[in-house]
Amino acid sequence: MTAFALFYTLHVLAALVWVGGTFFAWMILRPAAVAALQGPARLQLWGEIFPRFFVWVWLAVVILPISGVAIVHMRFAGFETAPRYVQIMMGLYVVMVALFLRIQGLQLPQLRKAVAAQAWADGATIMGHIRRLVGINLLIGMAVVALAAARPMF
Ligand code: HEM
């Protein structure tokens, strides 16, 4: 396996884990949890899900720029000559990481605190904020993958 193939594979797998995991959480797990569980049990479940999933998101957050920059150098000989869509991909990566850090650093501790205090109404409000940011990240992530796959000529 060449170094290029290794970095490319790692890059695509990292995107798959992050965006695919987010898709499953938002589109499948969320409505299933609403259908099957009462509010408190649902908040407890999400309190268990997020830290587990976020370990993998952290891995993707680290792997994507390292492998991406390696691909840029091997395929396009640097950032100046890289196509526009790669620069857009990098910009959207920064937005995705910013939203993820907000959930991880601010909202998840708030959710944990609300669950520990059994403050279910507060927990539901915080969960609403998390849900919105995760939804935005899902849309951006899918747009980035579509952009990369389409490789538009700009
Ligand atoms: C600093 C961040 C990033 C850099 C520098 C970067 C760079 C690149 C480069 C240079 C390519 C190859 C383009 C080509 O061969 O024409 C690529 C492909 C790809 N990138 Fe990124 N990327 C970054 C972030 C992301 C993110 C956040 C995602 C998704 C969430 C993503 C998903 C993909 C996918 C799926 C491909 C493969 C497209 C295909 O082969 O069809 N990248 N990236």
PDB file of C-alpha atoms and ligand atoms in Angstrom:
ATOM      1  CA  MET A   1       0.000   0.000   0.000  1.00  0.00           C
ATOM      2  CA  THR A   2       1.409   3.415  -0.933  1.00  0.00           C
ATOM      3  CA  ALA A   3       1.530   6.282   1.579  1.00  0.00           C
ATOM      4  CA  PHE A   4      -1.051   8.083  -0.570  1.00  0.00           C
ATOM      5  CA  ALA A   5      -3.471   5.141  -0.421  1.00  0.00           C
ATOM      6  CA  LEU A   6      -2.970   4.864   3.347  1.00  0.00           C
ATOM      7  CA  PHE A   7      -3.727   8.567   3.985  1.00  0.00           C
ATOM      8  CA  TYR A   8      -6.668   8.533   1.570  1.00  0.00           C
ATOM      9  CA  THR A   9      -8.177   5.447   3.225  1.00  0.00           C
ATOM     10  CA  LEU A  10      -7.731   6.896   6.727  1.00  0.00           C
ATOM     11  CA  HIS A  11      -9.298  10.168   5.542  1.00  0.00           C
ATOM     12  CA  VAL A  12     -12.394   8.515   4.078  1.00  0.00           C
ATOM     13  CA  LEU A  13     -12.799   6.144   7.061  1.00  0.00           C
ATOM     14  CA  ALA A  14     -12.595   9.077   9.510  1.00  0.00           C
ATOM     15  CA  ALA A  15     -15.275  10.955   7.526  1.00  0.00           C
ATOM     16  CA  LEU A  16     -17.402   7.791   7.422  1.00  0.00           C
ATOM     17  CA  VAL A  17     -17.242   7.258  11.196  1.00  0.00           C
ATOM     18  CA  TRP A  18     -18.008  10.896  12.058  1.00  0.00           C
ATOM     19  CA  VAL A  19     -20.740  11.629   9.510  1.00  0.00           C
ATOM     20  CA  GLY A  20     -22.184   8.097   9.487  1.00  0.00           C
ATOM     21  CA  GLY A  21     -22.312   7.964  13.291  1.00  0.00           C
ATOM     22  CA  THR A  22     -24.019  11.347  13.375  1.00  0.00           C
ATOM     23  CA  PHE A  23     -26.517  10.218  10.721  1.00  0.00           C
ATOM     24  CA  PHE A  24     -27.416   7.134  12.763  1.00  0.00           C
ATOM     25  CA  ALA A  25     -27.784   9.140  15.990  1.00  0.00           C
ATOM     26  CA  TRP A  26     -29.966  11.836  14.423  1.00  0.00           C
ATOM     27  CA  MET A  27     -32.060   9.858  11.980  1.00  0.00           C
ATOM     28  CA  ILE A  28     -32.495   6.491  13.750  1.00  0.00           C
ATOM     29  CA  LEU A  29     -31.592   6.598  17.446  1.00  0.00           C
ATOM     30  CA  ARG A  30     -33.276   9.903  18.262  1.00  0.00           C
ATOM     31  CA  PRO A  31     -36.793   9.018  16.985  1.00  0.00           C
ATOM     32  CA  ALA A  32     -36.451   5.455  18.349  1.00  0.00           C
ATOM     33  CA  ALA A  33     -35.563   6.788  21.825  1.00  0.00           C
ATOM     34  CA  VAL A  34     -38.533   9.184  21.716  1.00  0.00           C
ATOM     35  CA  ALA A  35     -40.852   6.300  20.769  1.00  0.00           C
ATOM     36  CA  ALA A  36     -39.564   3.805  23.335  1.00  0.00           C
ATOM     37  CA  LEU A  37     -38.457   5.775  26.424  1.00  0.00           C
ATOM     38  CA  GLN A  38     -39.766   8.331  28.897  1.00  0.00           C
ATOM     39  CA  GLY A  39     -37.942  11.686  29.183  1.00  0.00           C
ATOM     40  CA  PRO A  40     -35.622  10.840  32.142  1.00  0.00           C
ATOM     41  CA  ALA A  41     -34.557   7.470  30.722  1.00  0.00           C
ATOM     42  CA  ARG A  42     -33.922   9.115  27.361  1.00  0.00           C
ATOM     43  CA  LEU A  43     -31.660  11.770  28.864  1.00  0.00           C
ATOM     44  CA  GLN A  44     -29.751   9.100  30.784  1.00  0.00           C
ATOM     45  CA  LEU A  45     -29.334   7.101  27.584  1.00  0.00           C
ATOM     46  CA  TRP A  46     -27.927  10.122  25.698  1.00  0.00           C
ATOM     47  CA  GLY A  47     -25.637  10.803  28.654  1.00  0.00           C
ATOM     48  CA  GLU A  48     -24.183   7.328  28.072  1.00  0.00           C
ATOM     49  CA  ILE A  49     -24.131   7.562  24.264  1.00  0.00           C
ATOM     50  CA  PHE A  50     -22.343  10.888  23.770  1.00  0.00           C
ATOM     51  CA  PRO A  51     -19.078  10.147  25.638  1.00  0.00           C
ATOM     52  CA  ARG A  52     -18.766   6.813  23.821  1.00  0.00           C
ATOM     53  CA  PHE A  53     -19.399   8.288  20.376  1.00  0.00           C
ATOM     54  CA  PHE A  54     -17.216  11.339  21.050  1.00  0.00           C
ATOM     55  CA  VAL A  55     -14.104   9.172  21.527  1.00  0.00           C
ATOM     56  CA  TRP A  56     -14.478   8.245  17.851  1.00  0.00           C
ATOM     57  CA  VAL A  57     -15.309  11.790  16.803  1.00  0.00           C
ATOM     58  CA  TRP A  58     -12.073  12.970  18.495  1.00  0.00           C
ATOM     59  CA  LEU A  59     -10.175  10.377  16.509  1.00  0.00           C
ATOM     60  CA  ALA A  60     -11.776  11.669  13.281  1.00  0.00           C
ATOM     61  CA  VAL A  61     -11.056  15.289  14.306  1.00  0.00           C
ATOM     62  CA  VAL A  62      -7.340  14.407  14.575  1.00  0.00           C
ATOM     63  CA  ILE A  63      -7.085  12.095  11.535  1.00  0.00           C
ATOM     64  CA  LEU A  64      -8.970  14.293   9.003  1.00  0.00           C
ATOM     65  CA  PRO A  65      -6.574  17.280   8.928  1.00  0.00           C
ATOM     66  CA  ILE A  66      -3.404  15.161   9.201  1.00  0.00           C
ATOM     67  CA  SER A  67      -4.424  12.854   6.342  1.00  0.00           C
ATOM     68  CA  GLY A  68      -6.038  15.749   4.427  1.00  0.00           C
ATOM     69  CA  VAL A  69      -2.881  17.871   4.517  1.00  0.00           C
ATOM     70  CA  ALA A  70      -0.809  14.836   3.483  1.00  0.00           C
ATOM     71  CA  ILE A  71      -3.142  14.253   0.499  1.00  0.00           C
ATOM     72  CA  VAL A  72      -2.946  17.947  -0.432  1.00  0.00           C
ATOM     73  CA  HIS A  73       0.859  17.749  -0.580  1.00  0.00           C
ATOM     74  CA  MET A  74       0.984  14.454  -2.436  1.00  0.00           C
ATOM     75  CA  ARG A  75      -1.752  15.169  -4.980  1.00  0.00           C
ATOM     76  CA  PHE A  76      -1.706  18.955  -5.455  1.00  0.00           C
ATOM     77  CA  ALA A  77       1.813  19.905  -4.384  1.00  0.00           C
ATOM     78  CA  GLY A  78       0.616  22.397  -1.775  1.00  0.00           C
ATOM     79  CA  PHE A  79      -2.308  24.549  -0.652  1.00  0.00           C
ATOM     80  CA  GLU A  80      -1.952  27.283  -3.298  1.00  0.00           C
ATOM     81  CA  THR A  81      -2.446  24.815  -6.133  1.00  0.00           C
ATOM     82  CA  ALA A  82      -5.164  22.771  -4.383  1.00  0.00           C
ATOM     83  CA  PRO A  83      -8.621  23.104  -5.982  1.00  0.00           C
ATOM     84  CA  ARG A  84     -11.175  25.421  -4.432  1.00  0.00           C
ATOM     85  CA  TYR A  85     -13.373  22.580  -3.141  1.00  0.00           C
ATOM     86  CA  VAL A  86     -10.500  21.314  -0.983  1.00  0.00           C
ATOM     87  CA  GLN A  87     -10.203  24.772   0.562  1.00  0.00           C
ATOM     88  CA  ILE A  88     -13.972  24.794   1.194  1.00  0.00           C
ATOM     89  CA  MET A  89     -13.609  21.334   2.779  1.00  0.00           C
ATOM     90  CA  MET A  90     -10.983  22.707   5.154  1.00  0.00           C
ATOM     91  CA  GLY A  91     -13.148  25.695   6.063  1.00  0.00           C
ATOM     92  CA  LEU A  92     -16.175  23.511   6.775  1.00  0.00           C
ATOM     93  CA  TYR A  93     -13.969  21.205   8.855  1.00  0.00           C
ATOM     94  CA  VAL A  94     -13.196  24.173  11.118  1.00  0.00           C
ATOM     95  CA  VAL A  95     -16.927  24.914  11.490  1.00  0.00           C
ATOM     96  CA  MET A  96     -17.693  21.244  12.291  1.00  0.00           C
ATOM     97  CA  VAL A  97     -14.949  21.111  14.917  1.00  0.00           C
ATOM     98  CA  ALA A  98     -16.146  24.380  16.488  1.00  0.00           C
ATOM     99  CA  LEU A  99     -19.698  23.003  16.821  1.00  0.00           C
ATOM    100  CA  PHE A 100     -18.386  19.685  18.156  1.00  0.00           C
ATOM    101  CA  LEU A 101     -16.226  21.458  20.760  1.00  0.00           C
ATOM    102  CA  ARG A 102     -19.231  23.460  21.891  1.00  0.00           C
ATOM    103  CA  ILE A 103     -21.226  20.266  22.468  1.00  0.00           C
ATOM    104  CA  GLN A 104     -18.310  18.415  24.074  1.00  0.00           C
ATOM    105  CA  GLY A 105     -17.011  21.233  26.255  1.00  0.00           C
ATOM    106  CA  LEU A 106     -20.163  23.100  27.219  1.00  0.00           C
ATOM    107  CA  GLN A 107     -23.392  21.257  26.603  1.00  0.00           C
ATOM    108  CA  LEU A 108     -22.382  17.736  27.565  1.00  0.00           C
ATOM    109  CA  PRO A 109     -21.181  18.800  31.059  1.00  0.00           C
ATOM    110  CA  GLN A 110     -24.472  20.719  31.458  1.00  0.00           C
ATOM    111  CA  LEU A 111     -26.446  17.625  30.437  1.00  0.00           C
ATOM    112  CA  ARG A 112     -24.481  15.455  32.885  1.00  0.00           C
ATOM    113  CA  LYS A 113     -25.135  17.931  35.695  1.00  0.00           C
ATOM    114  CA  ALA A 114     -28.867  18.055  34.941  1.00  0.00           C
ATOM    115  CA  VAL A 115     -29.101  14.247  34.850  1.00  0.00           C
ATOM    116  CA  ALA A 116     -27.144  13.918  38.129  1.00  0.00           C
ATOM    117  CA  ALA A 117     -29.478  16.460  39.777  1.00  0.00           C
ATOM    118  CA  GLN A 118     -32.515  14.787  38.171  1.00  0.00           C
ATOM    119  CA  ALA A 119     -33.441  18.197  36.745  1.00  0.00           C
ATOM    120  CA  TRP A 120     -35.289  16.680  33.798  1.00  0.00           C
ATOM    121  CA  ALA A 121     -36.781  19.897  32.433  1.00  0.00           C
ATOM    122  CA  ASP A 122     -33.322  21.542  32.287  1.00  0.00           C
ATOM    123  CA  GLY A 123     -31.924  18.377  30.730  1.00  0.00           C
ATOM    124  CA  ALA A 124     -34.585  18.446  28.013  1.00  0.00           C
ATOM    125  CA  THR A 125     -33.726  22.087  27.204  1.00  0.00           C
ATOM    126  CA  ILE A 126     -29.998  21.296  26.954  1.00  0.00           C
ATOM    127  CA  MET A 127     -30.764  18.229  24.845  1.00  0.00           C
ATOM    128  CA  GLY A 128     -32.695  20.517  22.478  1.00  0.00           C
ATOM    129  CA  HIS A 129     -29.564  22.675  21.999  1.00  0.00           C
ATOM    130  CA  ILE A 130     -27.387  19.618  21.431  1.00  0.00           C
ATOM    131  CA  ARG A 131     -29.882  18.215  18.945  1.00  0.00           C
ATOM    132  CA  ARG A 132     -29.770  21.433  16.901  1.00  0.00           C
ATOM    133  CA  LEU A 133     -25.967  21.575  16.742  1.00  0.00           C
ATOM    134  CA  VAL A 134     -25.708  17.878  15.896  1.00  0.00           C
ATOM    135  CA  GLY A 135     -28.275  18.379  13.119  1.00  0.00           C
ATOM    136  CA  ILE A 136     -26.261  21.296  11.680  1.00  0.00           C
ATOM    137  CA  ASN A 137     -23.061  19.232  11.837  1.00  0.00           C
ATOM    138  CA  LEU A 138     -24.803  16.371  10.048  1.00  0.00           C
ATOM    139  CA  LEU A 139     -25.880  18.685   7.210  1.00  0.00           C
ATOM    140  CA  ILE A 140     -22.405  20.227   6.894  1.00  0.00           C
ATOM    141  CA  GLY A 141     -20.722  16.801   7.049  1.00  0.00           C
ATOM    142  CA  MET A 142     -22.954  15.399   4.298  1.00  0.00           C
ATOM    143  CA  ALA A 143     -22.347  18.507   2.201  1.00  0.00           C
ATOM    144  CA  VAL A 144     -18.559  18.085   2.603  1.00  0.00           C
ATOM    145  CA  VAL A 145     -18.721  14.420   1.544  1.00  0.00           C
ATOM    146  CA  ALA A 146     -20.934  15.309  -1.452  1.00  0.00           C
ATOM    147  CA  LEU A 147     -18.536  18.114  -2.391  1.00  0.00           C
ATOM    148  CA  ALA A 148     -15.516  15.814  -2.162  1.00  0.00           C
ATOM    149  CA  ALA A 149     -17.222  13.097  -4.182  1.00  0.00           C
ATOM    150  CA  ALA A 150     -18.480  15.490  -6.890  1.00  0.00           C
ATOM    151  CA  ARG A 151     -15.089  17.291  -7.194  1.00  0.00           C
ATOM    152  CA  PRO A 152     -16.586  20.359  -8.856  1.00  0.00           C
ATOM    153  CA  MET A 153     -14.293  22.311 -11.146  1.00  0.00           C
ATOM    154  CA  PHE A 154     -13.941  25.362  -8.937  1.00  0.00           C
TER     155      PHE A 154
HETATM  156  C1  HEM B   1      -8.419  20.019   7.335  1.00  0.00           C
HETATM  157  C2  HEM B   1      -9.400  19.289   6.870  1.00  0.00           C
HETATM  158  C3  HEM B   1      -9.397  18.576   5.546  1.00  0.00           C
HETATM  159  C4  HEM B   1      -8.474  18.558   4.514  1.00  0.00           C
HETATM  160  C5  HEM B   1      -7.144  19.280   4.436  1.00  0.00           C
HETATM  161  C6  HEM B   1      -9.007  17.676   3.490  1.00  0.00           C
HETATM  162  C7  HEM B   1      -8.386  17.393   2.266  1.00  0.00           C
HETATM  163  C8  HEM B   1      -8.839  16.505   1.322  1.00  0.00           C
HETATM  164  C9  HEM B   1      -8.204  16.223   0.052  1.00  0.00           C
HETATM  165  C10 HEM B   1      -6.953  16.903  -0.471  1.00  0.00           C
HETATM  166  C11 HEM B   1      -8.927  15.268  -0.573  1.00  0.00           C
HETATM  167  C12 HEM B   1      -8.631  14.643  -1.945  1.00  0.00           C
HETATM  168  C13 HEM B   1      -9.375  15.416  -3.019  1.00  0.00           C
HETATM  169  C14 HEM B   1      -9.164  14.807  -4.364  1.00  0.00           C
HETATM  170  O1  HEM B   1      -8.603  13.728  -4.466  1.00  0.00           O
HETATM  171  O2  HEM B   1      -9.594  15.436  -5.367  1.00  0.00           O
HETATM  172  C15 HEM B   1     -10.026  14.903   0.303  1.00  0.00           C
HETATM  173  C16 HEM B   1     -10.986  13.932   0.026  1.00  0.00           C
HETATM  174  C17 HEM B   1     -12.047  13.633   0.835  1.00  0.00           C
HETATM  175  N1  HEM B   1     -12.423  14.310   1.989  1.00  0.00           N
HETATM  176 FE1  HEM B   1     -11.315  15.750   2.925  1.00  0.00          FE
HETATM  177  N2  HEM B   1     -10.216  17.180   3.901  1.00  0.00           N
HETATM  178  C18 HEM B   1     -10.505  17.712   5.146  1.00  0.00           C
HETATM  179  C19 HEM B   1     -11.636  17.490   5.894  1.00  0.00           C
HETATM  180  C20 HEM B   1     -12.662  16.636   5.545  1.00  0.00           C
HETATM  181  C21 HEM B   1     -13.882  16.440   6.284  1.00  0.00           C
HETATM  182  C22 HEM B   1     -14.263  17.189   7.560  1.00  0.00           C
HETATM  183  C23 HEM B   1     -14.616  15.496   5.638  1.00  0.00           C
HETATM  184  C24 HEM B   1     -15.974  14.926   5.965  1.00  0.00           C
HETATM  185  C25 HEM B   1     -16.631  15.119   7.036  1.00  0.00           C
HETATM  186  C26 HEM B   1     -13.867  15.077   4.481  1.00  0.00           C
HETATM  187  C27 HEM B   1     -14.274  14.123   3.582  1.00  0.00           C
HETATM  188  C28 HEM B   1     -13.581  13.728   2.458  1.00  0.00           C
HETATM  189  C29 HEM B   1     -13.971  12.632   1.600  1.00  0.00           C
HETATM  190  C30 HEM B   1     -15.182  11.725   1.771  1.00  0.00           C
HETATM  191  C31 HEM B   1     -13.014  12.575   0.577  1.00  0.00           C
HETATM  192  C32 HEM B   1     -12.926  11.557  -0.562  1.00  0.00           C
HETATM  193  C33 HEM B   1     -13.684  11.957  -1.773  1.00  0.00           C
HETATM  194  C34 HEM B   1     -13.643  10.874  -2.843  1.00  0.00           C
HETATM  195  O3  HEM B   1     -12.609  10.257  -3.039  1.00  0.00           O
HETATM  196  O4  HEM B   1     -14.659  10.678  -3.495  1.00  0.00           O
HETATM  197  N3  HEM B   1     -12.694  15.794   4.458  1.00  0.00           N
HETATM  198  N4  HEM B   1      -9.961  15.683   1.443  1.00  0.00           N
END
